[in-house]
C-alpha cells in the first residue's frame, strides 16, 4: 500500500512549485484535489495558448508533469457558495496547500486562521518566494528570481571573470527541488500530527531552498573573503575532478576524489601507463603542484577518442565519472529505463512519458495518470461530499462551480 493512502490533500495553487509538491504526495498515495478557477483553471494551462511553451498537439508538458495523479474541481472561491463548498472540503481534508499571495489568501478567506477555524487538525502548508517574515514576504517571485538569482546560485555558477552572469536557469529549475522539499515537510508534519496531535503550519520558500542548494558556498563566505570560487579548467587542484572534451566535441565529468587510489588503474585504462611513475604526477600532491601540465596531458588523452569510445573504456572503472548527457539521451539511458525513472502515461492521442518522483517504495516505480482537465472531477467530488444532483445544479446555475 502507498504510504500516504487515505490522506486527502486540497491544493489551491498554480504554476509548478507547489503543484509539484502535491504531485509527489499523489504519487505517494494521497488523494489530491486540485481546486481551480472555473473554466480558466491553473494559469499554467494558458502557456501553450500564449506561445510561452512549445506544444505537441494538446500535450502541455508544463501542466502534465506537476499535476499528474490528481483530481480537479472547479470552484469560484470569490463566490460565497464556492467558499462555503471549499470549507466543506476542508472539513474532510488532512492537508491544505497553497501558493496564493498573502493579500489574496486574506481576500478569499483561505488564510491560516480561516482554514484552521474550519478544521484545527488540518496541516496548512504554504509555498512562497521569500519567507513569511520581512519586507519582501508579500512580494511576487518565481524560481528565476528568489531561487536562482537572490539565493546566490546564479553568482556561484557564473565562471570567474565572466562579463555577464550565467544565463537564467532551465524551466522550473528551482521549482522541482522546492516542491520536493515542501512534499517532504508535509509528510513530516503528518507524522508529527499522528505522534503528538499537533498539526503545524508548514512553510517552504524558494529563497530558503536555493540557499540550501549552495549552503557550502554561503557558509564558506562567512569564513573566507570572497567565498569559494570555482577554479578554471586548467587550474583545478585535482585533475581527476574536472571535465574533459572528447574527439567528437562531447564532455566527460571526472569526480574521482580519492585520486591516489584510482590513479594507476585510470592511467592503464586510458593507455598512459607512463604517467603512473612520472614524478610530476605520481601522487596527489605532485599532481596538484603540476596541475596545469597534468590537465594538458589529460586534455590530449580524452581528445583522442570519441564519446562512445570513452564510454566503453571507462564502463568498468571504479573511480567516479560520468557522461554529460542531453535530455534526449537521458530518455534512453539504460539506468533510467531499468529503474522506471520515466513513466508511460496514457493520453487520448497516445502514450507520453513523465518523470517519476525520485522516491520509490519497496523498489517499485509510481503509477502515473495524466493531469486532469479543469473541473474534470467536480461532480464526482461533490457527490462524494454528500451533495445531491439538485444542489449541484444550483451551484452550477450560480456559477460557483465548473
CSV table of C-alpha atoms in Angstrom, one decimal:
chain,number,residue,atom,x,y,z
A,1,UNK,CA,0.0,0.0,0.0
A,2,UNK,CA,1.2,3.5,-0.8
A,3,UNK,CA,2.5,5.3,2.3
A,4,UNK,CA,0.0,8.2,2.1
A,5,UNK,CA,-3.0,6.1,1.1
A,6,UNK,CA,-6.1,7.5,2.9
A,7,UNK,CA,-4.6,11.1,3.2
A,8,UNK,CA,-6.7,13.8,1.5
A,9,UNK,CA,-5.0,16.9,0.2
A,10,UNK,CA,-6.6,20.2,-1.0
A,11,UNK,CA,-4.4,22.1,-3.4
A,12,UNK,CA,-5.2,25.8,-4.1
A,13,UNK,CA,-2.1,26.6,-6.2
A,14,UNK,CA,-0.8,27.4,-9.6
A,15,UNK,CA,2.3,27.0,-11.8
A,16,UNK,CA,5.0,24.4,-10.9
A,17,UNK,CA,6.5,24.8,-7.4
A,18,UNK,CA,3.6,24.0,-5.1
A,19,UNK,CA,1.6,21.8,-7.6
A,20,UNK,CA,4.8,19.6,-8.0
A,21,UNK,CA,4.8,19.1,-4.2
A,22,UNK,CA,1.2,17.9,-4.4
A,23,UNK,CA,2.1,15.6,-7.4
A,24,UNK,CA,4.6,13.9,-5.2
A,25,UNK,CA,2.0,13.5,-2.4
A,26,UNK,CA,-0.3,12.0,-5.0
A,27,UNK,CA,2.5,9.7,-6.2
A,28,UNK,CA,2.8,8.5,-2.6
A,29,UNK,CA,-0.9,7.6,-2.5
A,30,UNK,CA,-2.7,10.8,-1.3
A,31,UNK,CA,-6.0,11.8,-2.8
A,32,UNK,CA,-5.1,15.2,-4.1
A,33,UNK,CA,-8.0,17.5,-5.1
A,34,UNK,CA,-6.8,20.4,-7.2
A,35,UNK,CA,-9.1,23.4,-6.7
A,36,UNK,CA,-9.1,25.6,-9.9
A,37,UNK,CA,-11.0,28.6,-11.0
A,38,UNK,CA,-13.9,27.6,-13.2
A,39,UNK,CA,-13.1,27.5,-16.9
A,40,UNK,CA,-9.7,29.2,-16.7
A,41,UNK,CA,-8.1,26.9,-14.2
A,42,UNK,CA,-4.4,26.9,-13.3
A,43,UNK,CA,-2.6,29.7,-15.1
A,44,UNK,CA,-0.1,27.1,-16.3
A,45,UNK,CA,-2.8,25.8,-18.6
A,46,UNK,CA,-2.6,29.0,-20.7
A,47,UNK,CA,1.1,28.8,-21.5
A,48,UNK,CA,0.6,26.9,-24.7
A,49,UNK,CA,-2.1,29.3,-25.9
A,50,UNK,CA,0.2,32.2,-25.2
A,51,UNK,CA,3.1,30.6,-27.1
A,52,UNK,CA,5.3,30.5,-24.0
A,53,UNK,CA,5.5,26.7,-24.1
A,54,UNK,CA,6.1,24.6,-27.2
A,55,UNK,CA,3.3,22.0,-27.7
A,56,UNK,CA,3.0,18.6,-29.3
A,57,UNK,CA,-0.7,18.6,-30.1
A,58,UNK,CA,-2.6,19.3,-26.9
A,59,UNK,CA,0.1,17.8,-24.6
A,60,UNK,CA,1.1,20.6,-22.3
A,61,UNK,CA,4.2,19.1,-20.6
A,62,UNK,CA,4.5,22.1,-18.2
A,63,UNK,CA,1.0,21.3,-16.9
A,64,UNK,CA,1.2,17.5,-17.0
A,65,UNK,CA,4.5,16.9,-15.1
A,66,UNK,CA,3.5,18.7,-11.9
A,67,UNK,CA,-0.2,17.8,-11.9
A,68,UNK,CA,-0.4,14.0,-12.7
A,69,UNK,CA,-2.3,11.7,-10.4
A,70,UNK,CA,-4.7,14.5,-9.2
A,71,UNK,CA,-8.4,15.2,-9.4
A,72,UNK,CA,-9.7,18.7,-10.4
A,73,UNK,CA,-12.7,20.6,-9.1
A,74,UNK,CA,-13.7,23.9,-10.5
A,75,UNK,CA,-14.8,26.3,-7.7
A,76,UNK,CA,-15.1,30.1,-7.8
A,77,UNK,CA,-13.7,31.0,-4.4
A,78,UNK,CA,-14.8,34.6,-4.7
A,79,UNK,CA,-18.5,33.4,-4.7
A,80,UNK,CA,-20.0,32.8,-1.2
A,81,UNK,CA,-21.4,29.5,-2.4
A,82,UNK,CA,-18.0,28.5,-3.7
A,83,UNK,CA,-16.2,29.4,-0.5
A,84,UNK,CA,-18.7,27.5,1.6
A,85,UNK,CA,-18.1,24.5,-0.6
A,86,UNK,CA,-14.4,24.8,-0.2
A,87,UNK,CA,-14.9,24.8,3.6
A,88,UNK,CA,-16.9,21.6,3.3
A,89,UNK,CA,-13.9,20.0,1.5
A,90,UNK,CA,-11.5,21.4,4.2
A,91,UNK,CA,-13.6,19.7,6.9
A,92,UNK,CA,-12.7,16.3,5.2
A,93,UNK,CA,-9.1,17.0,4.3
A,94,UNK,CA,-5.8,16.3,6.1
A,95,UNK,CA,-3.7,18.9,4.3
A,96,UNK,CA,-4.4,22.3,2.7
A,97,UNK,CA,-1.6,23.6,0.4
A,98,UNK,CA,-1.4,26.9,-1.3
A,99,UNK,CA,1.0,29.4,-3.0
A,100,UNK,CA,-1.5,32.3,-3.2
A,101,UNK,CA,-0.1,35.6,-2.1
A,102,UNK,CA,-0.9,36.8,1.5
A,103,UNK,CA,-3.3,39.5,0.3
A,104,UNK,CA,-5.1,37.0,-2.0
A,105,UNK,CA,-5.4,34.5,0.8
A,106,UNK,CA,-6.9,37.1,3.1
A,107,UNK,CA,-9.3,38.5,0.5
A,108,UNK,CA,-10.5,35.0,-0.4
A,109,UNK,CA,-10.7,33.9,3.3
A,110,UNK,CA,-8.4,31.0,2.8
A,111,UNK,CA,-5.6,32.1,5.1
A,112,UNK,CA,-4.4,30.0,8.1
A,113,UNK,CA,-6.9,31.3,10.6
A,114,UNK,CA,-9.8,30.8,8.1
A,115,UNK,CA,-8.9,27.2,7.3
A,116,UNK,CA,-7.9,26.2,10.8
A,117,UNK,CA,-11.2,27.6,12.1
A,118,UNK,CA,-13.0,25.0,10.0
A,119,UNK,CA,-10.6,22.2,10.9
A,120,UNK,CA,-8.0,22.8,13.6
A,121,UNK,CA,-6.3,19.5,12.9
A,122,UNK,CA,-5.5,20.2,9.3
A,123,UNK,CA,-1.9,20.7,8.2
A,124,UNK,CA,-1.7,24.1,6.4
A,125,UNK,CA,1.2,24.4,4.0
A,126,UNK,CA,2.5,27.4,2.1
A,127,UNK,CA,5.0,27.7,-0.7
A,128,UNK,CA,6.3,31.2,-1.3
A,129,UNK,CA,9.2,33.2,-2.6
A,130,UNK,CA,10.9,34.9,0.3
A,131,UNK,CA,9.6,33.6,3.6
A,132,UNK,CA,6.7,34.7,5.8
A,133,UNK,CA,8.5,37.5,7.6
A,134,UNK,CA,10.3,40.6,6.5
A,135,UNK,CA,9.6,43.4,4.0
A,136,UNK,CA,9.5,41.0,1.0
A,137,UNK,CA,7.1,38.5,2.5
A,138,UNK,CA,4.3,39.7,0.2
A,139,UNK,CA,6.4,40.2,-2.9
A,140,UNK,CA,5.8,38.2,-6.0
A,141,UNK,CA,8.6,35.8,-7.2
A,142,UNK,CA,9.5,32.8,-9.2
A,143,UNK,CA,12.4,30.3,-9.2
A,144,UNK,CA,14.3,32.6,-11.6
A,145,UNK,CA,14.3,35.4,-9.0
A,146,UNK,CA,14.1,34.1,-5.5
A,147,UNK,CA,15.7,30.7,-6.0
A,148,UNK,CA,18.3,31.3,-8.8
A,149,UNK,CA,19.2,35.0,-8.5
A,150,UNK,CA,18.8,36.1,-4.9
A,151,UNK,CA,19.9,32.9,-3.2
A,152,UNK,CA,23.4,33.1,-4.6
A,153,UNK,CA,23.1,30.3,-7.1
A,154,UNK,CA,23.5,32.4,-10.2
A,155,UNK,CA,26.6,34.1,-8.8
A,156,UNK,CA,28.2,30.8,-7.8
A,157,UNK,CA,27.6,29.1,-11.2
A,158,UNK,CA,29.0,32.0,-13.1
A,159,UNK,CA,32.6,31.4,-14.3
A,160,UNK,CA,35.2,33.7,-12.8
A,161,UNK,CA,35.8,36.8,-14.9
A,162,UNK,CA,32.7,36.2,-17.0
A,163,UNK,CA,31.4,39.5,-18.4
A,164,UNK,CA,27.8,38.5,-17.6
A,165,UNK,CA,26.1,36.2,-15.0
A,166,UNK,CA,25.3,32.7,-16.1
A,167,UNK,CA,22.0,32.6,-18.1
A,168,UNK,CA,18.7,32.1,-16.3
A,169,UNK,CA,18.3,28.5,-15.2
A,170,UNK,CA,16.2,26.0,-17.1
A,171,UNK,CA,12.3,26.0,-16.8
A,172,UNK,CA,11.2,25.0,-13.2
A,173,UNK,CA,14.8,24.5,-12.3
A,174,UNK,CA,14.2,25.6,-8.7
A,175,UNK,CA,10.5,24.7,-8.6
A,176,UNK,CA,11.0,21.0,-8.7
A,177,UNK,CA,13.5,20.8,-5.9
A,178,UNK,CA,11.5,23.2,-3.8
A,179,UNK,CA,8.4,21.1,-4.4
A,180,UNK,CA,10.2,18.1,-3.2
A,181,UNK,CA,11.2,20.0,0.0
A,182,UNK,CA,7.6,21.0,0.5
A,183,UNK,CA,6.3,17.5,0.0
A,184,UNK,CA,8.8,16.1,2.5
A,185,UNK,CA,7.9,18.8,5.0
A,186,UNK,CA,4.2,18.0,4.6
A,187,UNK,CA,4.8,14.3,5.1
A,188,UNK,CA,6.8,15.1,8.3
A,189,UNK,CA,4.0,17.3,9.6
A,190,UNK,CA,1.5,14.5,9.0
A,191,UNK,CA,3.7,12.1,11.0
A,192,UNK,CA,4.1,14.7,13.8
A,193,UNK,CA,0.3,15.1,13.9
A,194,UNK,CA,-0.1,11.4,14.3
A,195,UNK,CA,2.6,11.1,17.0
A,196,UNK,CA,1.8,14.3,19.1
A,197,UNK,CA,-1.6,15.6,17.9
A,198,UNK,CA,-0.2,18.9,16.7
A,199,UNK,CA,-0.9,20.0,13.1
A,200,UNK,CA,1.7,22.6,12.3
A,201,UNK,CA,1.8,25.3,9.6
A,202,UNK,CA,4.4,24.3,7.1
A,203,UNK,CA,6.4,27.0,5.2
A,204,UNK,CA,8.9,26.4,2.4
A,205,UNK,CA,10.3,29.3,0.3
A,206,UNK,CA,12.2,29.3,-3.0
A,207,UNK,CA,14.9,31.6,-1.4
A,208,UNK,CA,15.4,29.1,1.5
A,209,UNK,CA,15.7,26.1,-0.8
A,210,UNK,CA,18.1,28.0,-3.1
A,211,UNK,CA,20.3,28.8,-0.1
A,212,UNK,CA,20.2,25.1,0.9
A,213,UNK,CA,21.5,24.2,-2.5
A,214,UNK,CA,24.5,26.5,-2.2
A,215,UNK,CA,24.9,26.2,1.6
A,216,UNK,CA,28.5,25.2,1.3
A,217,UNK,CA,29.2,28.5,-0.5
A,218,UNK,CA,27.2,30.6,1.8
A,219,UNK,CA,28.7,29.1,5.0
A,220,UNK,CA,32.2,29.5,3.4
A,221,UNK,CA,31.5,33.1,2.6
A,222,UNK,CA,31.4,33.9,6.3
A,223,UNK,CA,34.8,32.3,6.8
A,224,UNK,CA,36.8,33.1,3.6
A,225,UNK,CA,36.8,36.6,2.0
A,226,UNK,CA,35.1,36.3,-1.4
A,227,UNK,CA,33.8,32.8,-0.7
A,228,UNK,CA,34.7,29.7,-2.7
A,229,UNK,CA,35.4,30.4,-6.4
A,230,UNK,CA,35.4,27.6,-8.9
A,231,UNK,CA,38.8,27.2,-10.4
A,232,UNK,CA,39.3,27.4,-14.2
A,233,UNK,CA,39.7,24.2,-16.2
A,234,UNK,CA,43.5,24.3,-16.2
A,235,UNK,CA,43.8,25.2,-12.5
A,236,UNK,CA,41.6,22.5,-10.9
A,237,UNK,CA,43.6,21.2,-7.9
A,238,UNK,CA,42.7,17.6,-8.6
A,239,UNK,CA,42.9,16.8,-12.3
A,240,UNK,CA,40.7,13.8,-11.7
A,241,UNK,CA,37.9,16.2,-10.7
A,242,UNK,CA,37.4,18.0,-14.0
A,243,UNK,CA,35.6,18.0,-17.3
A,244,UNK,CA,37.3,16.8,-20.5
A,245,UNK,CA,36.3,17.3,-24.1
A,246,UNK,CA,36.2,14.2,-26.4
A,247,UNK,CA,37.2,13.9,-30.0
A,248,UNK,CA,33.6,14.5,-31.2
A,249,UNK,CA,33.1,17.6,-29.0
A,250,UNK,CA,31.3,15.9,-26.1
A,251,UNK,CA,32.2,16.1,-22.5
A,252,UNK,CA,33.1,13.7,-19.7
A,253,UNK,CA,32.9,14.6,-16.0
A,254,UNK,CA,35.5,13.0,-13.7
A,255,UNK,CA,34.8,13.3,-10.0
A,256,UNK,CA,37.3,10.9,-8.5
A,257,UNK,CA,38.0,12.5,-5.1
A,258,UNK,CA,40.3,9.7,-3.9
A,259,UNK,CA,42.7,10.2,-6.8
A,260,UNK,CA,45.7,8.3,-5.4
A,261,UNK,CA,43.6,5.2,-5.0
A,262,UNK,CA,42.5,5.2,-8.6
A,263,UNK,CA,45.4,6.9,-10.5
A,264,UNK,CA,47.3,3.7,-11.6
A,265,UNK,CA,44.2,1.9,-12.9
A,266,UNK,CA,43.0,5.1,-14.6
A,267,UNK,CA,46.3,5.6,-16.4
A,268,UNK,CA,46.3,1.9,-17.6
A,269,UNK,CA,42.7,2.2,-18.9
A,270,UNK,CA,43.4,5.4,-20.9
A,271,UNK,CA,46.6,4.0,-22.3
A,272,UNK,CA,49.1,6.2,-20.5
A,273,UNK,CA,50.9,3.9,-18.1
A,274,UNK,CA,53.9,6.2,-18.4
A,275,UNK,CA,52.1,8.7,-16.2
A,276,UNK,CA,51.9,6.3,-13.3
A,277,UNK,CA,55.6,6.7,-12.4
A,278,UNK,CA,56.1,10.2,-13.7
A,279,UNK,CA,57.3,12.1,-10.6
A,280,UNK,CA,55.2,15.1,-11.7
A,281,UNK,CA,52.0,13.1,-11.4
A,282,UNK,CA,52.7,10.0,-9.2
A,283,UNK,CA,51.0,11.4,-6.1
A,284,UNK,CA,48.1,13.7,-5.3
A,285,UNK,CA,50.4,16.4,-4.0
A,286,UNK,CA,52.6,16.2,-7.2
A,287,UNK,CA,49.6,16.4,-9.5
A,288,UNK,CA,48.3,19.3,-7.5
A,289,UNK,CA,51.6,21.1,-7.8
A,290,UNK,CA,51.9,20.3,-11.5
A,291,UNK,CA,48.1,20.6,-12.2
A,292,UNK,CA,48.4,22.6,-15.4
A,293,UNK,CA,50.8,20.1,-17.0
A,294,UNK,CA,48.7,17.1,-15.8
A,295,UNK,CA,45.5,18.6,-17.2
A,296,UNK,CA,47.1,19.3,-20.6
A,297,UNK,CA,48.1,15.6,-20.7
A,298,UNK,CA,44.5,14.5,-19.9
A,299,UNK,CA,43.1,17.0,-22.4
A,300,UNK,CA,45.2,15.3,-25.1
A,301,UNK,CA,44.2,11.9,-23.9
A,302,UNK,CA,40.5,12.5,-23.9
A,303,UNK,CA,40.6,14.5,-27.1
A,304,UNK,CA,41.9,11.4,-29.0
A,305,UNK,CA,38.7,9.3,-28.7
A,306,UNK,CA,35.0,9.8,-29.2
A,307,UNK,CA,32.3,10.0,-26.5
A,308,UNK,CA,31.1,6.5,-27.3
A,309,UNK,CA,34.7,5.1,-27.2
A,310,UNK,CA,35.3,6.6,-23.8
A,311,UNK,CA,32.0,5.2,-22.5
A,312,UNK,CA,33.3,1.7,-23.4
A,313,UNK,CA,36.8,2.3,-22.0
A,314,UNK,CA,35.6,3.6,-18.6
A,315,UNK,CA,32.5,1.4,-18.2
A,316,UNK,CA,34.1,-0.8,-15.5
A,317,UNK,CA,36.4,1.9,-14.0
A,318,UNK,CA,35.6,2.1,-10.2
A,319,UNK,CA,36.6,5.7,-9.9
A,320,UNK,CA,33.7,8.2,-10.1
A,321,UNK,CA,33.0,9.6,-13.6
A,322,UNK,CA,30.0,10.1,-15.9
A,323,UNK,CA,28.9,11.4,-19.3
A,324,UNK,CA,27.5,14.9,-19.8
A,325,UNK,CA,24.2,13.9,-21.4
A,326,UNK,CA,21.5,15.8,-23.2
A,327,UNK,CA,17.8,15.4,-22.0
A,328,UNK,CA,17.2,13.3,-25.2
A,329,UNK,CA,19.9,10.9,-24.1
A,330,UNK,CA,18.6,10.7,-20.6
A,331,UNK,CA,15.3,9.4,-22.1
A,332,UNK,CA,17.0,6.3,-23.4
A,333,UNK,CA,19.6,5.9,-20.6
A,334,UNK,CA,19.6,2.2,-19.7
A,335,UNK,CA,19.8,3.0,-16.0
A,336,UNK,CA,16.8,5.3,-16.2
A,337,UNK,CA,14.9,2.5,-18.0
A,338,UNK,CA,15.9,-0.2,-15.6
A,339,UNK,CA,14.7,1.8,-12.6
A,340,UNK,CA,11.5,3.1,-14.2
A,341,UNK,CA,12.5,6.8,-13.7
A,342,UNK,CA,10.4,7.7,-16.8
A,343,UNK,CA,6.8,6.5,-16.6
A,344,UNK,CA,4.4,5.9,-19.6
A,345,UNK,CA,1.1,7.7,-19.3
A,346,UNK,CA,-2.0,7.1,-21.5
A,347,UNK,CA,-3.5,10.1,-23.3
A,348,UNK,CA,-6.2,10.4,-25.9
A,349,UNK,CA,-3.5,10.9,-28.6
A,350,UNK,CA,-1.3,8.0,-27.4
A,351,UNK,CA,1.4,7.5,-24.8
A,352,UNK,CA,3.5,10.3,-23.4
A,353,UNK,CA,6.2,9.9,-20.7
A,354,UNK,CA,6.6,11.8,-17.5
A,355,UNK,CA,9.5,11.9,-15.0
A,356,UNK,CA,8.7,9.8,-11.9
A,357,UNK,CA,9.2,11.2,-8.4
A,358,UNK,CA,12.7,10.5,-7.0
A,359,UNK,CA,11.3,8.3,-4.1
A,360,UNK,CA,10.3,4.7,-4.6
A,361,UNK,CA,8.8,2.4,-2.0
A,362,UNK,CA,9.6,-1.3,-2.0
A,363,UNK,CA,11.7,-0.7,-5.2
A,364,UNK,CA,8.6,0.0,-7.2
A,365,UNK,CA,8.1,2.9,-9.6
A,366,UNK,CA,5.0,5.0,-9.1
A,367,UNK,CA,1.9,4.6,-11.3
A,368,UNK,CA,1.1,7.9,-13.0
A,369,UNK,CA,-2.1,9.1,-14.6
A,370,UNK,CA,-2.5,12.3,-16.7
A,371,UNK,CA,-3.2,15.7,-15.2
A,372,UNK,CA,-6.9,16.4,-15.0
A,373,UNK,CA,-8.8,18.8,-17.2
A,374,UNK,CA,-10.2,21.9,-15.5
A,375,UNK,CA,-13.0,20.8,-13.1
A,376,UNK,CA,-13.0,17.3,-14.6
A,377,UNK,CA,-13.9,15.6,-11.3
A,378,UNK,CA,-16.2,18.4,-9.9
A,379,UNK,CA,-19.4,16.3,-9.9
A,380,UNK,CA,-17.6,13.1,-8.6
A,381,UNK,CA,-16.0,15.0,-5.7
A,382,UNK,CA,-19.3,16.8,-4.8
A,383,UNK,CA,-21.2,13.5,-4.8
A,384,UNK,CA,-18.6,12.0,-2.5
A,385,UNK,CA,-19.1,15.1,-0.3
A,386,UNK,CA,-22.7,14.2,0.0
A,387,UNK,CA,-24.3,16.7,-2.3
A,388,UNK,CA,-27.2,15.6,-4.4
A,389,UNK,CA,-27.8,16.4,-8.1
A,390,UNK,CA,-30.3,19.2,-7.3
A,391,UNK,CA,-27.7,21.0,-5.2
A,392,UNK,CA,-25.0,20.5,-7.8
A,393,UNK,CA,-27.3,22.1,-10.4
A,394,UNK,CA,-28.0,25.0,-8.1
A,395,UNK,CA,-24.2,25.6,-7.7
A,396,UNK,CA,-23.7,25.5,-11.5
A,397,UNK,CA,-26.6,27.9,-12.0
A,398,UNK,CA,-24.9,30.3,-9.5
A,399,UNK,CA,-21.6,29.9,-11.5
A,400,UNK,CA,-19.9,28.8,-8.2
A,401,UNK,CA,-18.6,25.6,-9.8
A,402,UNK,CA,-17.4,24.3,-13.2
